[in-house]
């Protein structure tokens, strides 16, 4: 209360869980909440070096009075087991320790690290191997953002274990991560044609709409598919290629799923997804899976059973497809607001999805 009288909460330290603190100690880090951006000034003694004790597992540490490179930190007991992280509208990899800020680091067992101003940088921090990975960035309406990476294991030159994210922040703060608690996931160099790897993505305290941006490496024979944890009910299924983005307005979406499969593999069965978005205006998209060469008919019908638009017709090779409908019938006229049916037929397969157009 003396140093931060305008804080709207107590200070919280981390010792296996978040604990309130009435005093603040040098070398430790704390959570503090304020009602708005502000600058606070106070006097103190310049600290040019600090020995910080680490407990086993995660630690919030403080800084000294000068910026120092992470590569200059002396791990006196060899227990540092993660990268260093800051929190700036989401967890970020840190290459420097700056005065006045707190940072996270994980220790494999109790030990000490030494922060010294002007110390020799014994190792450089280089995250360039992340440029070889597929990137998925999750941002919300308030400017919070978290970048997640997934790629071939052989391209990650830093042990994956060092990319475990710190504990989830307090409940009212933004967070996004893989369900494994990592910010980086990998898949093997060779993925069997019939194998699918699923990586859940979880988040909290999201302000909608959410924007998902991706930048992929377009690795040969690898397919990345993004959907929700309700089999595409809310966001559909999106194959990630090149760069792109997806905006999610539905607040019912609090988990996503990234599916990695062999890009040369074929679907196992005929399938027609639920459309996304639904309701829609002006257009919507459906995903189609065809396991073998076959005659396929996908069309839109009104509630009286009249065929009003053809989305796919003819002989198709096995593969993954997507079709869009913009509410225009076969005669080129816009159809009115209402419920419509999309029906897919192929050989003995037949299924129908109900869609809703709102204007």
C-alpha positions as YAML, in Angstrom:
chain: A
units: angstrom
residues:
- id: 1
  name: UNK
  ca: [0.00, 0.00, 0.00]
- id: 2
  name: UNK
  ca: [3.01, 2.33, 0.38]
- id: 3
  name: UNK
  ca: [4.56, 1.64, -3.01]
- id: 4
  name: UNK
  ca: [1.36, 1.06, -5.02]
- id: 5
  name: UNK
  ca: [-1.46, 2.92, -3.23]
- id: 6
  name: UNK
  ca: [-3.64, 3.04, -6.38]
- id: 7
  name: UNK
  ca: [-3.63, -0.72, -6.93]
- id: 8
  name: UNK
  ca: [-7.14, -2.19, -6.86]
- id: 9
  name: UNK
  ca: [-6.02, -5.54, -5.42]
- id: 10
  name: UNK
  ca: [-3.49, -6.94, -3.01]
- id: 11
  name: UNK
  ca: [-0.12, -8.01, -4.36]
- id: 12
  name: UNK
  ca: [-0.02, -11.75, -5.13]
- id: 13
  name: UNK
  ca: [3.10, -13.89, -5.15]
- id: 14
  name: UNK
  ca: [3.30, -17.44, -6.49]
- id: 15
  name: UNK
  ca: [4.32, -20.41, -4.36]
- id: 16
  name: UNK
  ca: [2.54, -23.32, -6.00]
- id: 17
  name: UNK
  ca: [-0.58, -21.11, -6.00]
- id: 18
  name: UNK
  ca: [-1.31, -17.40, -5.86]
- id: 19
  name: UNK
  ca: [-0.94, -16.02, -2.32]
- id: 20
  name: UNK
  ca: [-1.64, -12.46, -1.10]
- id: 21
  name: UNK
  ca: [1.36, -10.43, 0.08]
- id: 22
  name: UNK
  ca: [1.39, -7.29, 2.22]
- id: 23
  name: UNK
  ca: [5.09, -6.68, 1.67]
- id: 24
  name: UNK
  ca: [7.18, -6.79, -1.51]
- id: 25
  name: UNK
  ca: [10.68, -8.28, -1.50]
- id: 26
  name: UNK
  ca: [13.53, -7.64, -3.91]
- id: 27
  name: UNK
  ca: [14.11, -10.52, -6.32]
- id: 28
  name: UNK
  ca: [10.50, -11.69, -6.35]
- id: 29
  name: UNK
  ca: [7.70, -10.93, -8.80]
- id: 30
  name: UNK
  ca: [4.07, -10.12, -8.04]
- id: 31
  name: UNK
  ca: [0.69, -9.70, -9.71]
- id: 32
  name: UNK
  ca: [-0.96, -6.31, -9.16]
- id: 33
  name: UNK
  ca: [-4.16, -5.00, -10.70]
- id: 34
  name: UNK
  ca: [-4.91, -1.36, -11.53]
- id: 35
  name: UNK
  ca: [-8.09, 0.26, -12.79]
- id: 36
  name: UNK
  ca: [-6.27, 2.02, -15.61]
- id: 37
  name: UNK
  ca: [-2.88, 2.80, -17.10]
- id: 38
  name: UNK
  ca: [-0.79, 5.03, -14.84]
- id: 39
  name: UNK
  ca: [2.75, 5.91, -13.76]
- id: 40
  name: UNK
  ca: [3.95, 5.58, -10.16]
- id: 41
  name: UNK
  ca: [7.26, 6.94, -8.88]
- id: 42
  name: UNK
  ca: [9.18, 6.05, -5.73]
- id: 43
  name: UNK
  ca: [12.72, 6.34, -4.44]
- id: 44
  name: UNK
  ca: [15.06, 3.48, -3.65]
- id: 45
  name: UNK
  ca: [18.60, 2.17, -3.78]
- id: 46
  name: UNK
  ca: [20.08, 1.12, -7.13]
- id: 47
  name: UNK
  ca: [20.49, -2.65, -7.27]
- id: 48
  name: UNK
  ca: [23.15, -3.84, -9.70]
- id: 49
  name: UNK
  ca: [23.14, -7.51, -8.73]
- id: 50
  name: UNK
  ca: [20.71, -9.90, -7.13]
- id: 51
  name: UNK
  ca: [20.89, -13.56, -6.14]
- id: 52
  name: UNK
  ca: [17.41, -15.08, -6.50]
- id: 53
  name: UNK
  ca: [16.38, -18.34, -4.89]
- id: 54
  name: UNK
  ca: [14.21, -20.59, -7.04]
- id: 55
  name: UNK
  ca: [11.78, -23.13, -5.71]
- id: 56
  name: UNK
  ca: [11.15, -26.34, -7.63]
- id: 57
  name: UNK
  ca: [8.60, -25.77, -10.40]
- id: 58
  name: UNK
  ca: [7.45, -22.28, -11.42]
- id: 59
  name: UNK
  ca: [8.77, -19.01, -9.97]
- id: 60
  name: UNK
  ca: [7.87, -15.34, -10.43]
- id: 61
  name: UNK
  ca: [11.07, -13.35, -10.20]
- id: 62
  name: UNK
  ca: [11.86, -9.64, -10.09]
- id: 63
  name: UNK
  ca: [14.58, -7.60, -11.78]
- id: 64
  name: UNK
  ca: [17.52, -5.35, -10.95]
- id: 65
  name: UNK
  ca: [17.90, -1.64, -11.75]
- id: 66
  name: UNK
  ca: [19.32, -2.16, -15.26]
- id: 67
  name: UNK
  ca: [18.11, -4.15, -18.23]
- id: 68
  name: UNK
  ca: [20.08, -7.35, -18.73]
- id: 69
  name: UNK
  ca: [20.03, -10.08, -21.34]
- id: 70
  name: UNK
  ca: [18.53, -13.43, -20.38]
- id: 71
  name: UNK
  ca: [21.72, -14.93, -21.79]
- id: 72
  name: UNK
  ca: [23.76, -13.22, -19.06]
- id: 73
  name: UNK
  ca: [21.82, -14.77, -16.17]
- id: 74
  name: UNK
  ca: [24.02, -17.16, -14.21]
- id: 75
  name: UNK
  ca: [22.27, -20.43, -13.37]
- id: 76
  name: UNK
  ca: [24.49, -21.29, -10.40]
- id: 77
  name: UNK
  ca: [22.82, -24.63, -9.67]
- id: 78
  name: UNK
  ca: [21.88, -25.68, -13.21]
- id: 79
  name: UNK
  ca: [18.20, -26.00, -12.41]
- id: 80
  name: UNK
  ca: [16.56, -23.62, -14.93]
- id: 81
  name: UNK
  ca: [14.19, -25.79, -16.99]
- id: 82
  name: UNK
  ca: [12.25, -23.31, -19.12]
- id: 83
  name: UNK
  ca: [12.51, -20.14, -21.12]
- id: 84
  name: UNK
  ca: [11.85, -16.86, -19.33]
- id: 85
  name: UNK
  ca: [8.40, -15.34, -19.84]
- id: 86
  name: UNK
  ca: [6.92, -11.88, -19.40]
- id: 87
  name: UNK
  ca: [3.22, -11.05, -19.35]
- id: 88
  name: UNK
  ca: [2.15, -8.34, -21.77]
- id: 89
  name: UNK
  ca: [-1.51, -8.90, -22.70]
- id: 90
  name: UNK
  ca: [-0.57, -12.57, -22.80]
- id: 91
  name: UNK
  ca: [2.57, -14.61, -22.08]
- id: 92
  name: UNK
  ca: [5.56, -13.62, -24.20]
- id: 93
  name: UNK
  ca: [9.02, -15.13, -24.57]
- id: 94
  name: UNK
  ca: [11.53, -12.81, -22.89]
- id: 95
  name: UNK
  ca: [15.03, -12.09, -24.18]
- id: 96
  name: UNK
  ca: [15.70, -9.33, -21.64]
- id: 97
  name: UNK
  ca: [14.93, -8.73, -17.97]
- id: 98
  name: UNK
  ca: [13.78, -5.13, -17.57]
- id: 99
  name: UNK
  ca: [13.55, -3.05, -14.37]
- id: 100
  name: UNK
  ca: [10.14, -2.86, -12.74]
- id: 101
  name: UNK
  ca: [8.78, -5.98, -14.42]
- id: 102
  name: UNK
  ca: [8.28, -9.55, -13.21]
- id: 103
  name: UNK
  ca: [9.13, -12.73, -15.11]
- id: 104
  name: UNK
  ca: [8.37, -16.41, -14.93]
- id: 105
  name: UNK
  ca: [10.94, -19.23, -14.96]
- id: 106
  name: UNK
  ca: [10.71, -22.91, -14.07]
- id: 107
  name: UNK
  ca: [13.29, -24.84, -12.02]
- id: 108
  name: UNK
  ca: [13.75, -28.61, -12.05]
- id: 109
  name: UNK
  ca: [14.75, -28.46, -8.38]
- id: 110
  name: UNK
  ca: [15.50, -25.74, -5.80]
- id: 111
  name: UNK
  ca: [18.46, -23.53, -6.74]
- id: 112
  name: UNK
  ca: [19.75, -20.01, -7.37]
- id: 113
  name: UNK
  ca: [20.20, -17.67, -10.31]
- id: 114
  name: UNK
  ca: [22.34, -14.52, -10.36]
- id: 115
  name: UNK
  ca: [21.34, -11.26, -12.09]
- id: 116
  name: UNK
  ca: [24.32, -8.91, -12.59]
- id: 117
  name: UNK
  ca: [24.38, -5.59, -14.42]
- id: 118
  name: UNK
  ca: [26.93, -5.61, -17.28]
- id: 119
  name: UNK
  ca: [27.60, -9.34, -16.95]
- id: 120
  name: UNK
  ca: [29.04, -11.22, -19.91]
- id: 121
  name: UNK
  ca: [26.39, -12.81, -22.12]
- id: 122
  name: UNK
  ca: [27.43, -16.43, -21.97]
- id: 123
  name: UNK
  ca: [24.66, -17.69, -24.26]
- id: 124
  name: UNK
  ca: [22.49, -15.95, -26.81]
- id: 125
  name: UNK
  ca: [18.73, -16.37, -26.78]
- id: 126
  name: UNK
  ca: [17.64, -17.42, -30.25]
- id: 127
  name: UNK
  ca: [14.06, -18.37, -31.03]
- id: 128
  name: UNK
  ca: [14.59, -18.36, -34.82]
- id: 129
  name: UNK
  ca: [13.62, -22.04, -35.11]
- id: 130
  name: UNK
  ca: [10.04, -20.94, -34.39]
- id: 131
  name: UNK
  ca: [10.09, -19.37, -37.88]
- id: 132
  name: UNK
  ca: [10.17, -22.93, -39.24]
- id: 133
  name: UNK
  ca: [6.95, -23.80, -37.40]
- id: 134
  name: UNK
  ca: [3.30, -23.15, -38.24]
- id: 135
  name: UNK
  ca: [2.03, -20.17, -36.24]
- id: 136
  name: UNK
  ca: [-1.49, -19.71, -34.86]
- id: 137
  name: UNK
  ca: [-2.16, -16.38, -33.14]
- id: 138
  name: UNK
  ca: [-5.23, -15.90, -30.94]
- id: 139
  name: UNK
  ca: [-6.31, -12.28, -30.31]
- id: 140
  name: UNK
  ca: [-9.39, -10.85, -28.62]
- id: 141
  name: UNK
  ca: [-11.35, -7.61, -28.84]
- id: 142
  name: UNK
  ca: [-9.29, -5.92, -26.11]
- id: 143
  name: UNK
  ca: [-5.95, -6.41, -27.84]
- id: 144
  name: UNK
  ca: [-4.80, -9.41, -25.82]
- id: 145
  name: UNK
  ca: [-2.87, -11.93, -27.87]
- id: 146
  name: UNK
  ca: [-1.05, -15.24, -27.64]
- id: 147
  name: UNK
  ca: [1.03, -16.94, -30.33]
- id: 148
  name: UNK
  ca: [1.10, -20.74, -30.50]
- id: 149
  name: UNK
  ca: [3.38, -22.83, -32.71]
- id: 150
  name: UNK
  ca: [3.16, -26.33, -34.15]
- id: 151
  name: UNK
  ca: [5.49, -28.07, -36.55]
- id: 152
  name: UNK
  ca: [7.80, -30.89, -37.47]
- id: 153
  name: UNK
  ca: [9.83, -32.06, -34.48]
- id: 154
  name: UNK
  ca: [13.06, -31.98, -36.50]
- id: 155
  name: UNK
  ca: [12.70, -28.20, -37.06]
- id: 156
  name: UNK
  ca: [12.62, -27.26, -33.37]
- id: 157
  name: UNK
  ca: [16.21, -26.67, -32.25]
- id: 158
  name: UNK
  ca: [15.29, -25.91, -28.63]
- id: 159
  name: UNK
  ca: [13.95, -28.69, -26.38]
- id: 160
  name: UNK
  ca: [10.16, -28.57, -26.45]
- id: 161
  name: UNK
  ca: [10.08, -28.83, -22.66]
- id: 162
  name: UNK
  ca: [11.42, -25.27, -22.42]
- id: 163
  name: UNK
  ca: [8.24, -23.97, -24.08]
- id: 164
  name: UNK
  ca: [5.93, -25.02, -21.28]
- id: 165
  name: UNK
  ca: [3.87, -21.96, -20.36]
- id: 166
  name: UNK
  ca: [3.73, -20.57, -16.80]
- id: 167
  name: UNK
  ca: [0.67, -21.18, -14.62]
- id: 168
  name: UNK
  ca: [-2.63, -19.80, -15.91]
- id: 169
  name: UNK
  ca: [-3.00, -16.15, -14.80]
- id: 170
  name: UNK
  ca: [-5.70, -15.08, -12.33]
- id: 171
  name: UNK
  ca: [-9.20, -15.76, -13.64]
- id: 172
  name: UNK
  ca: [-9.94, -12.29, -15.05]
- id: 173
  name: UNK
  ca: [-6.77, -12.16, -17.21]
- id: 174
  name: UNK
  ca: [-6.45, -13.34, -20.80]
- id: 175
  name: UNK
  ca: [-4.74, -16.64, -21.52]
- id: 176
  name: UNK
  ca: [-4.52, -19.04, -24.47]
- id: 177
  name: UNK
  ca: [-2.46, -22.21, -24.74]
- id: 178
  name: UNK
  ca: [-2.41, -25.77, -25.97]
- id: 179
  name: UNK
  ca: [-4.17, -28.21, -23.65]
- id: 180
  name: UNK
  ca: [-0.75, -29.68, -22.85]
- id: 181
  name: UNK
  ca: [0.13, -26.30, -21.20]
- id: 182
  name: UNK
  ca: [2.74, -25.63, -23.90]
- id: 183
  name: UNK
  ca: [2.99, -22.85, -26.45]
- id: 184
  name: UNK
  ca: [4.77, -25.15, -28.91]
- id: 185
  name: UNK
  ca: [3.64, -28.59, -30.09]
- id: 186
  name: UNK
  ca: [5.39, -30.95, -32.50]
- id: 187
  name: UNK
  ca: [4.50, -33.89, -34.71]
- id: 188
  name: UNK
  ca: [6.81, -36.66, -36.00]
- id: 189
  name: UNK
  ca: [8.74, -36.39, -39.23]
- id: 190
  name: UNK
  ca: [6.76, -39.28, -40.72]
- id: 191
  name: UNK
  ca: [3.02, -39.38, -40.06]
- id: 192
  name: UNK
  ca: [1.12, -42.51, -41.05]
- id: 193
  name: UNK
  ca: [-1.60, -41.98, -43.64]
- id: 194
  name: UNK
  ca: [-4.33, -43.19, -41.26]
- id: 195
  name: UNK
  ca: [-3.11, -41.26, -38.19]
- id: 196
  name: UNK
  ca: [-4.61, -38.00, -36.93]
- id: 197
  name: UNK
  ca: [-3.08, -36.02, -34.08]
- id: 198
  name: UNK
  ca: [-5.40, -33.73, -32.13]
- id: 199
  name: UNK
  ca: [-4.13, -30.72, -30.16]
- id: 200
  name: UNK
  ca: [-6.74, -28.93, -28.00]
- id: 201
  name: UNK
  ca: [-6.41, -25.16, -27.59]
- id: 202
  name: UNK
  ca: [-7.90, -23.67, -24.43]
- id: 203
  name: UNK
  ca: [-8.36, -20.07, -23.37]
- id: 204
  name: UNK
  ca: [-9.86, -17.93, -20.62]
- id: 205
  name: UNK
  ca: [-11.10, -14.37, -20.10]
- id: 206
  name: UNK
  ca: [-11.57, -13.84, -23.82]
- id: 207
  name: UNK
  ca: [-13.30, -10.68, -25.04]
- id: 208
  name: UNK
  ca: [-15.27, -11.50, -28.18]
- id: 209
  name: UNK
  ca: [-14.95, -11.47, -31.10]
- id: 210
  name: UNK
  ca: [-11.82, -13.62, -31.26]
- id: 211
  name: UNK
  ca: [-9.55, -13.38, -34.27]
- id: 212
  name: UNK
  ca: [-7.50, -16.43, -35.22]
- id: 213
  name: UNK
  ca: [-4.62, -15.70, -37.61]
- id: 214
  name: UNK
  ca: [-2.34, -18.33, -39.07]
- id: 215
  name: UNK
  ca: [0.84, -18.50, -41.06]
- id: 216
  name: UNK
  ca: [1.75, -22.00, -42.23]
- id: 217
  name: UNK
  ca: [4.86, -23.53, -43.77]
- id: 218
  name: UNK
  ca: [2.79, -25.57, -46.25]
- id: 219
  name: UNK
  ca: [4.82, -28.64, -45.39]
- id: 220
  name: UNK
  ca: [4.41, -31.39, -47.96]
- id: 221
  name: UNK
  ca: [2.06, -34.23, -46.95]
- id: 222
  name: UNK
  ca: [0.90, -32.46, -43.78]
- id: 223
  name: UNK
  ca: [-2.64, -31.12, -43.37]
- id: 224
  name: UNK
  ca: [-3.67, -28.72, -40.58]
- id: 225
  name: UNK
  ca: [-7.35, -28.42, -39.77]
- id: 226
  name: UNK
  ca: [-8.81, -25.99, -37.21]
- id: 227
  name: UNK
  ca: [-12.22, -26.62, -35.66]
- id: 228
  name: UNK
  ca: [-13.97, -26.38, -32.30]
- id: 229
  name: UNK
  ca: [-14.34, -29.11, -29.70]
- id: 230
  name: UNK
  ca: [-17.98, -29.72, -30.73]
- id: 231
  name: UNK
  ca: [-17.13, -31.34, -34.07]
- id: 232
  name: UNK
  ca: [-17.34, -28.05, -35.93]
- id: 233
  name: UNK
  ca: [-20.80, -27.09, -34.62]
- id: 234
  name: UNK
  ca: [-19.83, -23.46, -34.00]
- id: 235
  name: UNK
  ca: [-16.90, -22.62, -36.29]
- id: 236
  name: UNK
  ca: [-16.96, -25.32, -38.95]
- id: 237
  name: UNK
  ca: [-13.73, -26.88, -40.18]
- id: 238
  name: UNK
  ca: [-10.95, -24.80, -41.71]
- id: 239
  name: UNK
  ca: [-7.92, -26.22, -43.50]
- id: 240
  name: UNK
  ca: [-4.99, -23.91, -42.72]
- id: 241
  name: UNK
  ca: [-2.80, -23.10, -45.71]
- id: 242
  name: UNK
  ca: [-0.59, -20.07, -46.29]
- id: 243
  name: UNK
  ca: [-1.79, -17.07, -44.30]
- id: 244
  name: UNK
  ca: [-5.34, -16.35, -43.26]
- id: 245
  name: UNK
  ca: [-7.69, -15.46, -40.45]
- id: 246
  name: UNK
  ca: [-10.96, -16.54, -38.87]
- id: 247
  name: UNK
  ca: [-13.19, -14.26, -36.76]
- id: 248
  name: UNK
  ca: [-15.29, -15.99, -34.08]
- id: 249
  name: UNK
  ca: [-18.18, -13.98, -32.63]
- id: 250
  name: UNK
  ca: [-19.95, -16.80, -30.80]
- id: 251
  name: UNK
  ca: [-19.11, -16.63, -27.07]
- id: 252
  name: UNK
  ca: [-20.04, -20.31, -26.71]
- id: 253
  name: UNK
  ca: [-16.66, -21.13, -28.27]
- id: 254
  name: UNK
  ca: [-14.15, -21.53, -25.44]
- id: 255
  name: UNK
  ca: [-12.04, -24.33, -26.88]
- id: 256
  name: UNK
  ca: [-10.57, -25.04, -30.28]
- id: 257
  name: UNK
  ca: [-8.91, -28.10, -31.74]
- id: 258
  name: UNK
  ca: [-6.02, -28.30, -34.19]
- id: 259
  name: UNK
  ca: [-5.90, -31.58, -36.12]
- id: 260
  name: UNK
  ca: [-2.73, -32.70, -37.90]
- id: 261
  name: UNK
  ca: [-2.96, -35.46, -40.47]
- id: 262
  name: UNK
  ca: [-1.05, -36.82, -43.43]
- id: 263
  name: UNK
  ca: [-1.94, -34.47, -46.25]
- id: 264
  name: UNK
  ca: [-1.79, -37.29, -48.77]
- id: 265
  name: UNK
  ca: [-4.35, -39.34, -46.86]
- id: 266
  name: UNK
  ca: [-7.95, -39.75, -47.98]
- id: 267
  name: UNK
  ca: [-11.09, -39.31, -45.91]
- id: 268
  name: UNK
  ca: [-12.32, -42.51, -44.28]
- id: 269
  name: UNK
  ca: [-15.98, -41.96, -45.12]
- id: 270
  name: UNK
  ca: [-18.46, -39.64, -46.83]
- id: 271
  name: UNK
  ca: [-19.20, -36.58, -44.73]
- id: 272
  name: UNK
  ca: [-21.00, -33.24, -44.88]
- id: 273
  name: UNK
  ca: [-20.22, -30.80, -42.06]
- id: 274
  name: UNK
  ca: [-22.59, -28.34, -40.45]
- id: 275
  name: UNK
  ca: [-22.29, -24.98, -42.16]
- id: 276
  name: UNK
  ca: [-20.39, -22.06, -40.66]
- id: 277
  name: UNK
  ca: [-21.50, -19.49, -39.84]
- id: 278
  name: UNK
  ca: [-25.06, -20.51, -38.97]
- id: 279
  name: UNK
  ca: [-27.23, -18.44, -39.01]
- id: 280
  name: UNK
  ca: [-25.51, -16.65, -41.89]
- id: 281
  name: UNK
  ca: [-25.60, -13.53, -44.03]
- id: 282
  name: UNK
  ca: [-24.48, -13.13, -46.74]
- id: 283
  name: UNK
  ca: [-22.67, -16.47, -47.23]
- id: 284
  name: UNK
  ca: [-21.83, -19.72, -45.46]
- id: 285
  name: UNK
  ca: [-19.44, -22.64, -45.95]
- id: 286
  name: UNK
  ca: [-19.70, -26.42, -45.65]
- id: 287
  name: UNK
  ca: [-16.91, -29.03, -45.69]
- id: 288
  name: UNK
  ca: [-17.25, -32.24, -47.67]
- id: 289
  name: UNK
  ca: [-15.26, -35.47, -47.39]
- id: 290
  name: UNK
  ca: [-15.22, -38.05, -50.20]
- id: 291
  name: UNK
  ca: [-13.33, -41.31, -49.49]
- id: 292
  name: UNK
  ca: [-13.20, -42.55, -53.11]
- id: 293
  name: UNK
  ca: [-14.02, -41.45, -56.64]
- id: 294
  name: UNK
  ca: [-17.80, -41.19, -56.78]
- id: 295
  name: UNK
  ca: [-20.77, -39.28, -58.17]
- id: 296
  name: UNK
  ca: [-21.68, -36.60, -55.64]
- id: 297
  name: UNK
  ca: [-24.71, -34.34, -55.47]
- id: 298
  name: UNK
  ca: [-24.86, -31.50, -52.93]
- id: 299
  name: UNK
  ca: [-27.82, -29.14, -53.22]
- id: 300
  name: UNK
  ca: [-29.93, -26.62, -51.28]
- id: 301
  name: UNK
  ca: [-33.67, -27.23, -50.82]
- id: 302
  name: UNK
  ca: [-36.40, -25.06, -49.36]
- id: 303
  name: UNK
  ca: [-38.75, -26.32, -46.64]
- id: 304
  name: UNK
  ca: [-41.20, -27.52, -49.33]
- id: 305
  name: UNK
  ca: [-38.54, -29.84, -50.73]
- id: 306
  name: UNK
  ca: [-37.86, -27.84, -53.89]
- id: 307
  name: UNK
  ca: [-34.28, -27.83, -55.16]
- id: 308
  name: UNK
  ca: [-33.19, -24.19, -55.37]
- id: 309
  name: UNK
  ca: [-29.38, -24.26, -55.65]
- id: 310
  name: UNK
  ca: [-26.72, -26.79, -56.67]
- id: 311
  name: UNK
  ca: [-23.44, -26.64, -54.75]
- id: 312
  name: UNK
  ca: [-21.64, -29.71, -56.12]
- id: 313
  name: UNK
  ca: [-22.61, -32.16, -58.85]
- id: 314
  name: UNK
  ca: [-20.77, -34.80, -60.83]
- id: 315
  name: UNK
  ca: [-17.93, -37.28, -60.43]
- id: 316
  name: UNK
  ca: [-15.37, -36.24, -57.83]
- id: 317
  name: UNK
  ca: [-12.00, -37.64, -56.83]
- id: 318
  name: UNK
  ca: [-11.38, -38.70, -53.24]
- id: 319
  name: UNK
  ca: [-10.43, -35.76, -51.05]
- id: 320
  name: UNK
  ca: [-11.44, -32.89, -48.83]
- id: 321
  name: UNK
  ca: [-13.63, -30.16, -50.33]
- id: 322
  name: UNK
  ca: [-15.44, -27.03, -49.20]
- id: 323
  name: UNK
  ca: [-18.40, -25.28, -50.83]
- id: 324
  name: UNK
  ca: [-19.93, -21.85, -50.22]
- id: 325
  name: UNK
  ca: [-23.51, -20.69, -50.67]
- id: 326
  name: UNK
  ca: [-24.30, -16.98, -50.87]
- id: 327
  name: UNK
  ca: [-28.11, -17.23, -50.73]
- id: 328
  name: UNK
  ca: [-28.52, -17.09, -54.52]
- id: 329
  name: UNK
  ca: [-30.72, -19.67, -56.27]
- id: 330
  name: UNK
  ca: [-30.06, -21.42, -59.58]
- id: 331
  name: UNK
  ca: [-31.94, -18.64, -61.42]
- id: 332
  name: UNK
  ca: [-29.62, -15.98, -60.00]
- id: 333
  name: UNK
  ca: [-32.09, -14.47, -57.52]
- id: 334
  name: UNK
  ca: [-31.50, -13.85, -53.81]
- id: 335
  name: UNK
  ca: [-33.66, -16.08, -51.64]
- id: 336
  name: UNK
  ca: [-35.55, -14.67, -48.63]
- id: 337
  name: UNK
  ca: [-34.79, -15.10, -44.95]
- id: 338
  name: UNK
  ca: [-35.66, -18.59, -43.79]
- id: 339
  name: UNK
  ca: [-34.64, -22.16, -43.04]
- id: 340
  name: UNK
  ca: [-33.12, -24.24, -45.84]
- id: 341
  name: UNK
  ca: [-31.80, -27.79, -46.15]
- id: 342
  name: UNK
  ca: [-28.48, -28.85, -47.66]
- id: 343
  name: UNK
  ca: [-28.57, -32.46, -48.83]
- id: 344
  name: UNK
  ca: [-25.58, -34.56, -49.89]
- id: 345
  name: UNK
  ca: [-26.05, -37.81, -51.82]
- id: 346
  name: UNK
  ca: [-23.46, -40.26, -53.11]
- id: 347
  name: UNK
  ca: [-24.07, -43.94, -53.81]
- id: 348
  name: UNK
  ca: [-25.86, -45.22, -50.68]
- id: 349
  name: UNK
  ca: [-24.81, -42.23, -48.57]
- id: 350
  name: UNK
  ca: [-27.29, -39.46, -47.83]
- id: 351
  name: UNK
  ca: [-27.33, -36.76, -45.17]
- id: 352
  name: UNK
  ca: [-29.00, -33.39, -44.60]
- id: 353
  name: UNK
  ca: [-27.98, -30.23, -42.72]
- id: 354
  name: UNK
  ca: [-30.43, -27.52, -41.66]
- id: 355
  name: UNK
  ca: [-29.18, -23.98, -42.29]
- id: 356
  name: UNK
  ca: [-30.67, -20.58, -41.47]
- id: 357
  name: UNK
  ca: [-30.39, -17.42, -43.58]
- id: 358
  name: UNK
  ca: [-31.04, -14.16, -41.72]
- id: 359
  name: UNK
  ca: [-31.18, -10.80, -43.48]
...
